[in-house]
């Protein structure tokens, strides 16, 4: 009964390809996120959705497109992959509590672009 | 812009000692500050939240302090164990409602 699950866990692909990462949470949370963790371990927010509505959209190339079919799912599609996209991508969820909500993270999806 | 800084150097301590990790922030005064633990190959796991009007918060062997004057939070693990070895991250919600993280401090507890 994994709370936040994301697939795949590992993704190795060539530059220029398109790939997707899927995320699902069974915690009943309203808000979901995508974070990117680079090689220096910095966690940076990319997107946030609340009840399927985009509420945070950081300065991310438009090659990255999130999609939330319902409040329990948030997928990330990446077009025309570049070497610099190599990182670990974390999905997370939380209750919508302004400025207090703890985040529940998935196990991460390690993307390697060759 | 708001920044969080944690000591990027790994902290190595002996089992049984108290580990103290530091989190400094600038250009903002968060009302709440969170601490997470991250193990290699895993996602961060929430540990504690402390409010600006709480000087100290405890949970089992963990203690967090929040000094709004110094703009600093300290995270203590007493009677540390090898199982406490992990990376510890501090985080707060900025003005834009985004939870931003420090780069984390890696703790290694030797038996």
Short mmCIF file of C-alpha atoms in Angstrom, two decimals:
data_model
loop_
_atom_site.label_atom_id
_atom_site.label_comp_id
_atom_site.label_asym_id
_atom_site.label_seq_id
_atom_site.Cartn_x
_atom_site.Cartn_y
_atom_site.Cartn_z
CA UNK A 1 0.00 0.00 0.00
CA UNK A 2 2.54 2.53 -1.23
CA UNK A 3 1.40 6.08 -0.52
CA UNK A 4 3.07 7.86 -3.44
CA UNK A 5 4.22 5.62 -6.25
CA UNK A 6 5.99 6.65 -9.40
CA UNK A 7 7.09 4.68 -12.43
CA UNK A 8 9.52 3.93 -13.86
CA UNK A 9 12.19 3.96 -11.17
CA UNK A 10 14.97 4.06 -13.75
CA UNK A 11 14.92 5.50 -17.24
CA UNK A 12 17.86 5.48 -19.65
CA UNK A 13 17.32 7.08 -23.03
CA UNK A 14 18.98 8.90 -25.88
CA UNK A 15 19.03 12.64 -26.46
CA UNK A 16 16.09 13.85 -28.47
CA UNK A 17 13.69 11.15 -27.28
CA UNK A 18 10.39 11.79 -25.51
CA UNK A 19 9.63 10.08 -22.20
CA UNK A 20 6.98 10.07 -19.48
CA UNK A 21 7.00 9.45 -15.75
CA UNK A 22 3.79 8.52 -13.98
CA UNK A 23 2.79 9.24 -10.39
CA UNK A 24 -0.12 8.14 -8.27
CA UNK A 25 -0.99 8.85 -4.63
CA UNK A 26 -3.52 7.00 -2.49
CA UNK A 27 -3.44 9.41 0.45
CA UNK A 28 -6.46 11.43 -0.61
CA UNK A 29 -4.34 14.58 -0.90
CA UNK A 30 -5.45 17.55 -2.95
CA UNK A 31 -2.05 18.77 -4.05
CA UNK A 32 0.68 17.04 -6.05
CA UNK A 33 4.15 18.16 -7.08
CA UNK A 34 7.09 17.39 -9.29
CA UNK A 35 10.56 18.10 -7.93
CA UNK A 36 13.91 17.67 -9.66
CA UNK A 37 17.00 16.64 -7.71
CA UNK A 38 20.25 17.29 -9.53
CA UNK A 39 23.66 15.73 -9.01
CA UNK A 40 24.38 18.23 -6.22
CA UNK A 41 21.32 16.96 -4.37
CA UNK A 42 19.37 20.23 -4.65
CA UNK A 43 15.63 19.59 -4.68
CA UNK A 44 13.89 22.13 -6.88
CA UNK A 45 10.18 22.42 -7.39
CA UNK A 46 9.00 22.23 -10.97
CA UNK A 47 5.21 22.05 -10.87
CA UNK A 48 2.34 21.85 -8.43
CA UNK A 49 -1.28 20.90 -9.05
CA UNK A 50 -4.23 21.31 -6.74
CA UNK A 51 -7.30 19.30 -7.66
CA UNK A 52 -6.10 18.95 -11.26
CA UNK A 53 -5.40 22.68 -11.59
CA UNK A 54 -1.85 23.94 -12.19
CA UNK A 55 -0.91 26.30 -9.36
CA UNK A 56 2.88 26.43 -9.52
CA UNK A 57 4.87 26.46 -12.72
CA UNK A 58 8.53 27.21 -12.13
CA UNK A 59 10.85 28.44 -14.83
CA UNK A 60 11.00 25.09 -16.56
CA UNK A 61 11.54 24.58 -20.30
CA UNK A 62 8.26 24.01 -22.09
CA UNK A 63 9.62 20.63 -23.15
CA UNK A 64 8.32 19.57 -19.74
CA UNK A 65 4.57 19.14 -19.64
CA UNK A 66 2.73 17.91 -16.57
CA UNK A 67 -0.72 16.38 -16.81
CA UNK A 68 -3.14 15.65 -13.99
CA UNK A 69 -6.08 13.50 -15.15
CA UNK A 70 -7.47 13.47 -11.60
CA UNK A 71 -6.29 14.61 -8.19
CA UNK A 72 -4.67 11.23 -7.46
CA UNK A 73 -2.45 11.26 -10.54
CA UNK A 74 0.21 13.61 -11.86
CA UNK A 75 2.29 12.60 -14.85
CA UNK A 76 5.33 14.31 -16.34
CA UNK A 77 6.07 14.20 -20.04
CA UNK A 78 9.42 15.40 -21.36
CA UNK A 79 9.99 16.10 -25.05
CA UNK A 80 13.29 16.27 -26.90
CA UNK A 81 15.38 15.14 -23.96
CA UNK A 82 18.71 16.86 -23.37
CA UNK A 83 21.78 15.78 -21.43
CA UNK A 84 21.01 18.35 -18.73
CA UNK A 85 17.68 16.68 -18.03
CA UNK A 86 19.53 13.82 -16.35
CA UNK A 87 18.44 13.90 -12.71
CA UNK A 88 16.17 12.21 -10.22
CA UNK A 89 12.56 13.35 -10.49
CA UNK A 90 10.40 13.13 -7.40
CA UNK A 91 6.66 13.19 -7.22
CA UNK A 92 5.08 14.33 -3.95
CA UNK A 93 1.69 15.09 -2.48
CA UNK A 94 0.25 17.04 0.44
CA UNK A 95 -2.94 18.33 1.95
CA UNK A 96 -3.67 21.87 0.87
CA UNK A 97 -2.60 23.61 4.06
CA UNK A 98 -1.12 27.01 3.35
CA UNK A 99 2.52 27.09 4.32
CA UNK A 100 2.45 24.12 6.66
CA UNK A 101 1.68 20.97 4.70
CA UNK A 102 4.31 18.28 4.91
CA UNK A 103 5.13 16.59 1.65
CA UNK A 104 4.96 12.87 1.05
CA UNK A 105 7.46 11.86 -1.61
CA UNK A 106 7.66 8.95 -3.99
CA UNK A 107 10.84 6.93 -4.35
CA UNK A 108 12.06 8.92 -7.32
CA UNK A 109 12.64 8.23 -11.01
CA UNK A 110 16.26 8.40 -12.09
CA UNK A 111 16.48 9.69 -15.64
CA UNK A 112 19.74 9.28 -17.54
CA UNK A 113 20.03 10.92 -20.94
CA UNK A 114 22.89 9.64 -23.10
CA UNK B 1 15.33 35.65 -3.38
CA UNK B 2 14.86 33.42 -0.36
CA UNK B 3 17.74 31.07 0.33
CA UNK B 4 18.37 28.13 2.61
CA UNK B 5 21.89 27.06 3.39
CA UNK B 6 22.99 23.87 5.04
CA UNK B 7 26.51 22.71 5.62
CA UNK B 8 27.37 20.84 2.47
CA UNK B 9 30.25 19.05 4.13
CA UNK B 10 29.40 15.63 5.50
CA UNK B 11 29.18 15.30 9.26
CA UNK B 12 30.94 12.27 10.72
CA UNK B 13 30.33 11.38 14.34
CA UNK B 14 30.75 8.46 16.68
CA UNK B 15 27.82 6.35 17.76
CA UNK B 16 26.25 7.60 20.98
CA UNK B 17 27.23 11.22 20.42
CA UNK B 18 24.85 14.07 19.61
CA UNK B 19 24.72 15.17 15.99
CA UNK B 20 23.94 18.83 15.35
CA UNK B 21 23.02 20.03 11.88
CA UNK B 22 22.58 23.67 10.92
CA UNK B 23 20.10 25.36 8.60
CA UNK B 24 20.45 29.08 7.86
CA UNK B 25 18.05 31.13 5.77
CA UNK B 26 18.11 34.60 4.27
CA UNK B 27 15.80 37.17 2.72
CA UNK B 28 12.68 35.79 4.33
CA UNK B 29 11.10 35.00 7.69
CA UNK B 30 9.20 31.72 7.40
CA UNK B 31 6.43 31.01 9.85
CA UNK B 32 7.22 27.30 9.77
CA UNK B 33 10.29 25.26 9.08
CA UNK B 34 10.38 21.56 8.22
CA UNK B 35 13.04 18.88 8.45
CA UNK B 36 13.24 15.79 6.24
CA UNK B 37 15.42 12.72 6.09
CA UNK B 38 16.60 11.24 2.79
CA UNK B 39 18.27 7.85 2.43
CA UNK B 40 20.28 6.99 -0.71
CA UNK B 41 18.00 6.06 -3.59
CA UNK B 42 14.87 7.03 -1.64
CA UNK B 43 12.57 10.00 -1.45
CA UNK B 44 12.72 12.49 1.45
CA UNK B 45 10.66 11.61 4.50
CA UNK B 46 9.15 14.28 6.73
CA UNK B 47 10.45 14.34 10.32
CA UNK B 48 9.43 17.50 12.16
CA UNK B 49 7.80 20.88 11.72
CA UNK B 50 8.55 23.82 13.99
CA UNK B 51 6.64 27.09 14.15
CA UNK B 52 8.24 30.49 14.55
CA UNK B 53 6.75 30.89 18.02
CA UNK B 54 8.15 27.53 19.12
CA UNK B 55 11.73 27.82 20.25
CA UNK B 56 12.16 24.08 20.44
CA UNK B 57 10.39 20.89 19.30
CA UNK B 58 11.19 17.33 20.31
CA UNK B 59 10.32 13.92 18.92
CA UNK B 60 11.98 10.93 20.54
CA UNK B 61 15.75 11.44 20.05
CA UNK B 62 15.23 14.39 17.70
CA UNK B 63 15.23 18.03 18.74
CA UNK B 64 14.78 21.06 16.51
CA UNK B 65 15.28 24.68 17.47
CA UNK B 66 14.18 27.78 15.58
CA UNK B 67 15.92 31.11 16.19
CA UNK B 68 14.16 33.78 14.16
CA UNK B 69 16.69 36.42 15.24
CA UNK B 70 19.65 34.44 13.94
CA UNK B 71 17.55 33.10 11.05
CA UNK B 72 18.70 29.63 11.94
CA UNK B 73 17.37 26.22 12.82
CA UNK B 74 19.41 23.52 14.52
CA UNK B 75 18.58 19.83 14.23
CA UNK B 76 19.91 17.54 16.96
CA UNK B 77 19.98 13.77 17.14
CA UNK B 78 20.91 12.56 20.60
CA UNK B 79 22.43 9.15 21.30
CA UNK B 80 23.06 8.78 17.57
CA UNK B 81 23.05 5.36 15.95
CA UNK B 82 24.47 4.08 12.64
CA UNK B 83 20.86 3.80 11.45
CA UNK B 84 20.63 7.60 11.71
CA UNK B 85 23.11 7.90 8.83
CA UNK B 86 21.33 9.74 6.03
CA UNK B 87 21.03 13.17 4.44
CA UNK B 88 18.93 15.66 6.38
CA UNK B 89 17.13 18.48 4.59
CA UNK B 90 15.51 21.60 5.96
CA UNK B 91 12.74 23.36 4.08
CA UNK B 92 10.21 26.17 4.30
CA UNK B 93 7.38 27.61 2.27
CA UNK B 94 8.39 30.85 0.61
CA UNK B 95 6.18 33.83 -0.18
CA UNK B 96 5.00 32.15 -3.35
CA UNK B 97 3.75 29.13 -1.44
CA UNK B 98 6.53 26.88 -2.70
CA UNK B 99 8.33 24.50 -0.37
CA UNK B 100 12.01 25.17 -0.96
CA UNK B 101 14.78 22.96 0.34
CA UNK B 102 18.35 23.34 1.46
CA UNK B 103 20.93 21.13 -0.22
CA UNK B 104 21.03 18.83 2.78
CA UNK B 105 23.76 17.68 5.13
CA UNK B 106 24.97 14.10 4.97
CA UNK B 107 25.34 12.53 8.39
CA UNK B 108 27.47 9.45 8.94
CA UNK B 109 27.37 7.75 12.34
CA UNK B 110 30.23 5.31 12.91
CA UNK B 111 29.90 2.38 15.30
#
